[in-house]
Coordinates of C-alpha atoms and ligand atoms in Angstrom, one line a residue:
X196 CA -50.7 39.9 -376.1
X197 CA -51.7 36.2 -374.7
X198 CA -53.8 37.1 -371.5
X199 CA -54.5 33.9 -368.8
X200 CA -55.0 33.0 -366.2
X201 CA -56.5 33.9 -363.3
X202 CA -57.3 37.4 -361.7
X203 CA -58.8 38.9 -358.7
X204 CA -59.8 42.7 -358.6
X205 CA -60.0 45.0 -355.9
X206 CA -62.6 45.8 -354.1
X207 CA -66.0 47.8 -355.3
X208 CA -65.4 51.3 -354.8
X209 CA -69.3 51.8 -354.5
X210 CA -70.1 49.2 -352.0
X211 CA -66.6 50.2 -350.6
X212 CA -68.0 54.1 -349.6
X213 CA -71.2 53.1 -348.6
X214 CA -70.1 50.4 -346.3
X215 CA -67.9 52.6 -344.8
X216 CA -70.3 55.7 -344.6
X217 CA -73.1 53.7 -343.3
X218 CA -70.7 52.1 -340.2
X219 CA -70.1 55.7 -339.8
X220 CA -73.8 56.5 -338.2
X221 CA -73.2 53.0 -336.0
X222 CA -70.9 53.3 -332.6
X223 CA -70.3 49.6 -332.1
X224 CA -66.9 48.4 -334.1
X225 CA -68.3 46.9 -338.3
X226 CA -65.9 45.1 -340.2
X227 CA -64.5 45.7 -343.6
X228 CA -63.3 42.7 -345.2
X229 CA -61.5 43.3 -348.9
X230 CA -62.3 47.2 -348.5
X231 CA -61.0 48.9 -351.9
X232 CA -58.8 51.0 -351.1
X233 CA -57.9 54.3 -352.7
X234 CA -57.7 57.9 -352.6
X235 CA -61.3 57.6 -353.2
X236 CA -62.0 55.8 -350.9
X237 CA -59.8 57.5 -348.4
X238 CA -61.9 60.5 -349.0
X239 CA -65.1 59.1 -347.2
X240 CA -63.1 57.2 -344.4
X241 CA -61.9 60.7 -343.5
X242 CA -65.4 62.4 -343.4
X243 CA -66.1 59.8 -341.2
X244 CA -62.8 60.9 -339.0
X245 CA -64.0 64.3 -339.4
X246 CA -67.1 64.0 -337.8
X247 CA -66.0 62.1 -335.0
X248 CA -65.9 58.1 -336.1
X249 CA -63.0 55.9 -336.3
X250 CA -61.1 54.8 -338.9
X251 CA -58.1 51.9 -339.3
X252 CA -56.1 52.3 -341.9
X253 CA -57.1 51.8 -345.8
X254 CA -54.6 49.2 -346.8
X255 CA -54.3 46.5 -348.9
X256 CA -54.5 43.2 -347.0
X257 CA -56.2 44.2 -343.7
X258 CA -59.4 44.2 -343.1
X259 CA -60.7 47.9 -341.6
X260 CA -62.8 48.6 -338.3
X261 CA -65.4 51.6 -338.6
X262 CA -65.9 52.7 -335.2
X263 CA -68.7 55.1 -336.2
X264 CA -70.7 57.4 -334.0
X265 CA -74.7 58.0 -334.0
X266 CA -74.8 61.9 -333.7
X267 CA -72.5 63.4 -335.9
X268 CA -69.9 66.3 -334.8
X269 CA -69.4 69.4 -337.1
X270 CA -65.7 68.8 -338.1
X271 CA -63.4 71.2 -337.1
X272 CA -61.9 71.6 -340.6
X273 CA -63.1 71.7 -344.3
X274 CA -64.0 68.0 -344.9
X275 CA -61.6 67.4 -348.6
X276 CA -63.2 64.5 -350.6
X277 CA -60.7 64.4 -353.5
X278 CA -62.0 63.5 -356.8
X279 CA -64.6 61.7 -355.5
X280 CA -68.8 62.9 -356.2
X281 CA -69.5 59.6 -353.8
X282 CA -68.3 61.0 -350.4
X283 CA -69.4 64.5 -351.4
X284 CA -72.7 63.9 -352.7
X285 CA -73.3 60.9 -350.0
X286 CA -71.6 62.7 -347.2
X287 CA -74.2 65.7 -348.3
X288 CA -76.8 63.6 -347.4
X289 CA -75.7 62.2 -344.5
X290 CA -74.6 65.3 -343.4
X291 CA -78.3 66.1 -344.0
X292 CA -80.2 65.0 -341.0
X293 CA -77.4 65.7 -338.1
X294 CA -76.8 69.1 -336.1
X295 CA -74.0 69.9 -337.9
X296 CA -71.7 72.8 -340.0
X297 CA -69.7 71.3 -342.4
X298 CA -67.8 72.4 -345.3
X299 CA -67.4 70.4 -348.2
X300 CA -64.8 70.5 -351.1
X301 CA -62.7 68.4 -353.8
X302 CA -60.1 68.7 -356.0
X303 CA -60.0 70.7 -359.3
X304 CA -62.0 68.1 -361.0
X305 CA -64.9 67.7 -358.9
X306 CA -65.4 71.5 -357.9
X307 CA -66.7 71.2 -361.7
X308 CA -69.5 68.8 -361.3
X309 CA -72.9 69.9 -361.3
X310 CA -74.4 69.6 -357.5
X311 CA -77.6 71.9 -357.5
X312 CA -78.8 68.0 -358.6
X313 CA -77.9 66.5 -354.4
X314 CA -78.2 70.1 -353.2
X315 CA -82.2 71.1 -354.1
X316 CA -83.4 67.8 -352.7
X317 CA -81.4 68.4 -349.1
X318 CA -82.8 71.8 -349.2
X319 CA -86.2 70.6 -349.2
X320 CA -86.2 68.7 -347.0
X321 CA -84.8 70.8 -344.8
X322 CA -81.8 71.1 -345.2
X323 CA -79.5 74.1 -345.1
X324 CA -76.9 75.5 -347.4
X325 CA -74.2 78.2 -348.2
X326 CA -74.3 79.3 -350.7
X327 CA -77.3 78.4 -351.6
X328 CA -77.6 78.7 -354.9
X329 CA -74.3 77.1 -355.6
X330 CA -74.4 73.8 -358.4
X331 CA -69.8 73.6 -357.4
X332 CA -67.7 72.8 -354.6
X333 CA -66.9 74.2 -351.9
X334 CA -70.4 74.5 -350.3
X335 CA -71.1 74.8 -346.3
X336 CA -74.6 72.8 -344.8
X337 CA -75.6 72.9 -341.8
X338 CA -77.6 69.9 -340.9
X339 CA -80.9 69.3 -338.9
X340 CA -84.5 67.5 -338.4
X341 CA -85.2 67.1 -342.0
X342 CA -88.5 65.9 -343.4
X343 CA -90.0 64.0 -346.0
X344 CA -89.9 64.6 -349.7
X345 CA -90.8 62.6 -352.8
X346 CA -88.6 63.3 -356.1
X347 CA -88.2 63.0 -359.2
X348 CA -84.4 63.1 -360.0
X349 CA -83.0 64.8 -363.0
X350 CA -81.5 61.7 -364.6
X351 CA -80.5 58.0 -363.3
X352 CA -78.1 58.8 -360.8
X353 CA -77.6 55.9 -358.1
X354 CA -74.8 58.8 -356.1
X355 CA -78.5 61.4 -355.6
X356 CA -80.5 58.8 -354.6
X357 CA -78.4 57.6 -352.2
X358 CA -77.8 61.2 -350.9
X359 CA -81.7 61.7 -350.9
X360 CA -82.4 58.1 -349.1
X361 CA -79.4 58.3 -346.9
X362 CA -81.2 61.5 -345.8
X363 CA -84.4 59.9 -345.1
X364 CA -82.1 57.4 -343.0
X365 CA -80.3 60.4 -340.7
X366 CA -83.5 62.0 -340.4
X367 CA -85.7 58.9 -339.4
X368 CA -88.2 60.0 -342.5
X369 CA -89.3 57.9 -345.4
X370 CA -88.6 59.2 -348.9
X371 CA -89.4 58.4 -351.6
X372 CA -87.6 59.0 -354.8
X373 CA -87.2 58.1 -359.3
X374 CA -84.7 58.1 -361.0
X375 CA -86.6 59.1 -365.4
X376 CA -84.2 56.8 -368.2
X377 CA -83.5 53.7 -366.5
X378 CA -82.1 52.2 -362.7
X379 CA -78.7 53.1 -361.6
X380 CA -76.9 51.2 -359.4
X381 CA -79.0 49.5 -356.3
X382 CA -76.2 49.2 -353.1
X383 CA -77.1 51.8 -351.1
X384 CA -80.9 50.1 -351.5
X385 CA -79.9 46.0 -350.9
X386 CA -77.7 47.9 -348.4
X387 CA -80.1 49.2 -346.5
X388 CA -82.4 46.1 -346.5
X389 CA -79.8 44.6 -344.8
X390 CA -80.0 46.8 -341.9
X391 CA -82.7 46.3 -341.1
X392 CA -84.8 49.2 -343.2
X393 CA -87.6 49.1 -345.6
X394 CA -86.4 49.5 -349.2
X395 CA -89.1 49.2 -351.6
X396 CA -89.2 49.7 -355.7
X397 CA -92.7 50.5 -357.1
X398 CA -93.2 51.7 -361.0
X399 CA -90.4 53.8 -360.7
X400 CA -90.0 55.0 -357.8
X401 CA -87.5 54.0 -355.1
X402 CA -89.3 54.0 -351.4
X403 CA -87.9 53.9 -347.9
X404 CA -88.5 53.7 -344.0
X405 CA -87.6 54.0 -341.4
X406 CA -86.8 50.4 -339.8
X407 CA -84.3 48.5 -337.6
X408 CA -82.0 50.4 -335.4
X409 CA -79.0 50.2 -337.0
X410 CA -76.8 47.8 -335.9
X411 CA -73.1 47.1 -336.6
X412 CA -72.2 44.8 -339.6
X413 CA -69.5 42.6 -340.7
X414 CA -68.9 42.6 -344.6
X415 CA -66.5 40.9 -347.8
X416 CA -67.1 43.2 -350.5
X417 CA -66.9 41.7 -354.2
X418 CA -64.3 42.8 -356.7
X419 CA -65.2 46.2 -358.4
X420 CA -67.3 45.2 -362.3
X421 CA -65.7 48.4 -363.4
X422 CA -62.8 47.0 -362.6
X423 CA -63.4 43.6 -363.6
X424 CA -63.8 44.9 -366.9
X425 CA -60.5 46.3 -368.3
X426 CA -58.9 44.0 -367.8
X427 CA -62.7 41.7 -369.9
X428 CA -61.5 43.8 -372.1
X429 CA -57.0 43.5 -371.8
X430 CA -58.4 39.6 -373.1
X431 CA -60.6 40.4 -375.3
X432 CA -57.9 42.5 -377.5
X433 CA -55.5 39.8 -376.5
X434 CA -53.9 37.0 -379.6
X435 CA -55.3 34.5 -377.0
X436 CA -55.4 33.1 -373.9
X437 CA -58.3 32.6 -371.3
X438 CA -58.6 35.0 -369.0
X439 CA -60.3 33.6 -365.4
X440 CA -61.7 36.5 -363.3
X441 CA -62.4 35.1 -359.5
X442 CA -64.8 36.9 -357.3
X443 CA -66.4 40.2 -358.7
X444 CA -70.0 41.8 -358.3
X445 CA -72.4 40.4 -360.2
X446 CA -75.9 42.5 -359.1
X447 CA -77.7 43.1 -362.3
X448 CA -77.0 47.3 -362.2
X449 CA -73.8 47.2 -362.9
X450 CA -73.4 44.0 -365.6
X451 CA -74.9 46.1 -368.5
X452 CA -71.4 45.9 -370.3
X453 CA -71.7 42.2 -370.2
X454 CA -74.5 42.4 -372.0
X455 CA -73.0 44.6 -374.6
X456 CA -70.1 42.7 -374.9
X457 CA -71.9 39.5 -375.7
X458 CA -73.7 41.4 -378.4
X459 CA -70.5 42.4 -379.4
X460 CA -69.9 38.6 -380.3
X461 CA -67.7 38.8 -376.8
X462 CA -66.9 35.7 -375.6
X463 CA -67.5 36.3 -372.5
X464 CA -69.8 34.8 -369.7
X465 CA -70.9 35.4 -366.3
X466 CA -70.9 32.7 -363.1
X467 CA -72.5 33.6 -360.0
X468 CA -71.2 31.9 -357.2
X469 CA -73.1 32.9 -354.3
X470 CA -76.5 35.5 -353.4
X471 CA -74.7 37.3 -350.7
X472 CA -75.1 38.6 -348.2
X473 CA -76.7 41.0 -350.0
X474 CA -75.0 41.6 -353.4
X475 CA -74.6 38.5 -355.7
X476 CA -71.0 37.4 -356.3
X477 CA -69.3 34.4 -359.2
X478 CA -67.1 35.4 -361.6
X479 CA -66.2 36.7 -365.5
X480 CA -64.4 34.4 -368.2
X481 CA -63.6 36.0 -370.9
X482 CA -61.4 34.8 -374.6
X483 CA -60.3 36.2 -377.7
X484 CA -62.9 37.8 -379.8
X485 CA -63.5 39.2 -383.1
X486 CA -65.2 42.3 -382.4
X487 CA -68.6 44.1 -383.9
X488 CA -70.4 47.7 -383.9
X489 CA -73.6 48.1 -382.1
X490 CA -75.5 50.3 -380.8
X491 CA -75.7 50.7 -376.6
X492 CA -79.0 53.4 -375.4
X493 CA -81.7 54.2 -373.4
X494 CA -82.0 52.6 -370.1
X495 CA -79.3 50.1 -370.9
X496 CA -76.7 53.2 -370.2
X497 CA -77.3 53.2 -365.7
X498 CA -75.9 50.3 -365.2
X499 CA -72.8 50.9 -367.6
X500 CA -72.2 54.3 -366.6
X501 CA -68.6 53.9 -365.6
X502 CA -67.8 50.8 -368.3
X503 CA -68.7 53.8 -371.7
X504 CA -64.2 54.4 -372.2
X505 CA -63.9 50.7 -372.2
X506 CA -66.7 50.3 -374.3
X507 CA -65.9 52.9 -376.9
X508 CA -62.1 51.8 -376.8
X509 CA -63.4 48.4 -378.2
X510 CA -65.7 50.3 -380.9
X511 CA -62.8 51.2 -381.9
X512 CA -61.2 48.2 -382.2
X513 CA -64.7 45.8 -383.6
X514 CA -65.6 45.5 -386.7
X515 CA -68.7 48.4 -388.6
X516 CA -69.6 51.4 -386.4
X517 CA -71.0 51.8 -382.8
X518 CA -73.5 54.7 -381.3
X519 CA -74.4 55.4 -378.0
X520 CA -77.0 57.3 -377.3
X521 CA -78.3 59.2 -374.0
X522 CA -75.0 59.3 -373.0
X523 CA -74.1 63.2 -372.4
X524 CA -74.0 63.2 -368.6
X525 CA -70.2 61.8 -369.4
X526 CA -69.9 65.1 -369.4
X527 CA -69.9 65.5 -366.3
X528 CA -67.9 62.3 -365.3
X529 CA -64.4 62.8 -364.1
X530 CA -63.9 64.6 -367.1
X531 CA -65.6 65.4 -369.9
X532 CA -65.7 61.9 -370.9
X533 CA -67.5 62.1 -374.2
X534 CA -65.1 64.9 -375.7
X535 CA -62.2 63.1 -374.0
X536 CA -63.1 59.7 -375.7
X537 CA -63.5 61.0 -378.6
X538 CA -60.5 63.7 -379.1
X539 CA -58.5 60.7 -378.0
X540 CA -59.3 58.2 -380.9
X541 CA -59.2 60.5 -382.9
X542 CA -55.7 61.6 -382.0
X543 CA -54.7 57.6 -381.9
X544 CA -55.8 57.1 -385.3
X545 CA -59.7 56.2 -385.2
X546 CA -62.9 57.9 -386.3
X547 CA -65.0 59.2 -383.9
X548 CA -67.2 61.6 -382.8
X549 CA -68.9 63.1 -380.3
X550 CA -73.2 65.2 -380.4
X551 CA -74.6 66.6 -377.2
X552 CA -76.3 63.4 -376.3
X553 CA -74.1 60.6 -378.3
X554 CA -70.6 59.4 -379.7
X555 CA -70.3 57.2 -382.5
X556 CA -66.8 55.1 -383.2
X557 CA -65.9 53.5 -386.2
X558 CA -63.9 50.7 -386.4
X559 CA -60.7 49.9 -387.4
X560 CA -57.8 47.4 -387.2
X561 CA -54.8 49.9 -387.7
X562 CA -52.7 50.2 -384.2
X563 CA -53.4 53.2 -382.1
X564 CA -51.1 55.5 -382.3
X565 CA -50.1 58.4 -381.1
X566 CA -50.8 60.4 -376.6
X567 CA -53.5 60.3 -374.5
X568 CA -55.0 63.1 -373.2
X569 CA -56.6 62.1 -369.9
X570 CA -57.4 65.2 -368.2
X571 CA -56.5 62.7 -364.1
X572 CA -59.9 61.0 -365.2
X573 CA -58.3 57.0 -364.0
X574 CA -61.2 55.5 -366.4
X575 CA -59.3 57.5 -369.6
X576 CA -56.2 56.1 -368.9
X577 CA -57.3 52.3 -367.7
X578 CA -59.9 52.3 -371.4
X579 CA -57.1 53.9 -373.1
X580 CA -54.6 51.4 -371.4
X581 CA -56.2 48.3 -372.8
X582 CA -55.4 50.5 -376.1
X583 CA -52.6 50.2 -376.2
X584 CA -51.9 46.5 -374.7
X585 CA -53.0 45.9 -379.4
X586 CA -50.3 44.3 -381.8
X587 CA -48.4 47.1 -383.2
X588 CA -49.9 50.4 -380.5
X589 CA -47.4 52.8 -379.3
X590 CA -49.6 54.8 -376.7
X591 CA -48.4 57.6 -374.9
X592 CA -50.6 58.2 -371.8
X593 CA -50.1 62.0 -369.9
X594 CA -51.6 60.6 -366.7
X595 CA -47.9 60.5 -364.3
X596 CA -48.7 57.5 -362.2
X597 CA -48.9 56.0 -365.8
X598 CA -52.6 54.0 -366.4
X599 CA -50.1 51.2 -368.9
X600 CA -48.3 49.9 -365.9
X601 CA -51.4 49.6 -363.4
X602 CA -53.1 47.6 -366.7
X603 CA -50.6 45.0 -366.1
X604 CA -49.5 45.2 -362.9
X605 CA -53.0 44.8 -362.5
X606 CA -52.6 41.6 -364.7
X607 CA -49.1 40.4 -363.1
X608 CA -50.3 41.2 -359.5
X609 CA -53.9 39.5 -358.9
X610 CA -55.1 42.0 -356.1
X611 CA -52.7 45.6 -356.5
X612 CA -54.8 48.8 -356.6
X613 CA -53.7 52.0 -356.0
X614 CA -51.9 53.4 -353.2
X615 CA -53.1 55.0 -349.7
X616 CA -51.5 58.2 -350.6
X617 CA -52.4 61.2 -348.9
X618 CA -54.2 63.7 -350.8
X619 CA -53.1 66.7 -351.8
X620 CA -57.0 68.3 -351.6
Ligands
S3P50 C1 -71.5 56.3 -358.2 C2 -73.0 56.2 -359.4 C3 -72.0 56.8 -360.8 C4 -71.0 56.2 -360.8 C5 -69.7 57.0 -360.1 C6 -70.0 55.8 -358.9 C7 -71.8 56.0 -357.2 O1 -72.4 58.0 -360.6 O2 -70.2 56.9 -361.7 O3 -68.4 56.1 -360.9 O4 -71.2 54.7 -356.2 O5 -73.0 56.2 -356.4 P1 -73.4 58.5 -361.4 O6 -74.5 58.0 -360.0 O7 -73.7 60.1 -360.8 O8 -74.4 58.4 -362.5

């Protein structure tokens, strides 16, 4: 296959969530240009509406206006977070500091993901949860006045870190959080600084101190590097061409996959074009490459946590073996990604094994043939869709919305993304 030309990808998912949720705290109108309009983003918009904010429809190509509320009200019904862990965890952080009672739930995948790791620090700050010891949604939170904390997180996670920082913001109290194994994405810290708050990072501790009152903002959201990664993968595995992906977020806490791809021998350049506001933006230039295996691990992992499925399929097409260390967190993503990556690679004819916290993939140039089980996990569907583009491949993806079609649509139709259908949960 030839992969050539220029493309853009949908707006960054993490930044879109933060923009919607933070704008939801501000009574005057904020405007978001090029937000992601997927079901996950719709879940954060739904949360903001449920507590009294107004959010214009999330439609591709439309500017989204958000008029929030300084004092959130108790929602009349359970807040449905769909598949979105970011909505649930950041949402709990924000609800914690408002005098509200709210119940949050999610789809089958989200209801199996751990929540005690976010409930514990918020409870220590003074929020109450019912049931208090639950590790799963649905959960009811009673927010109110909060106290300051210093909290060591059990895992490096932007969702947990952000929940605590945002609770500090709404509670008007200083907080400090520490991540144990490398820094996760820092979009919340950058956003808070943009909104006039004091956030510092020193010796592993991220500290928030309340600053100026929040005022409305206007923001253009960069393209999502995690979406761009799939196009990068397709272009690396292609037989010819050169792909340029424009206006991608190049925040260094999101681009660890670029260095791994380079280490694997991939021809990939990130060209920084602007520093902001708040987030670096640039272009990615990628060419077909012969890849070799590598070791991925340690403090590198939080910066490429969403790219492991894609890197694993690239590893399957590399010379030699690739080992991913400290990737146990992938077991509690939208699916048990670790198990499913290995299982699907084996189904397609490759050698792949998992340990509790590790993944091994042996490269081969034989064409992948078989049916992939995604458990509804979009990143697995996209990664195996990329593998399905190599010569001789016959990869069937179990997902109804056929991500292979979505990938070729993205390649043909820059800016295409998932439709904003109402979520069933
Ligand atoms: C996200 C953080 C990551 C990532 C998720 C989005 C965020 O999760 O996997 O897709 O927007 O904060 P963790 O923080 O749990 O690793």
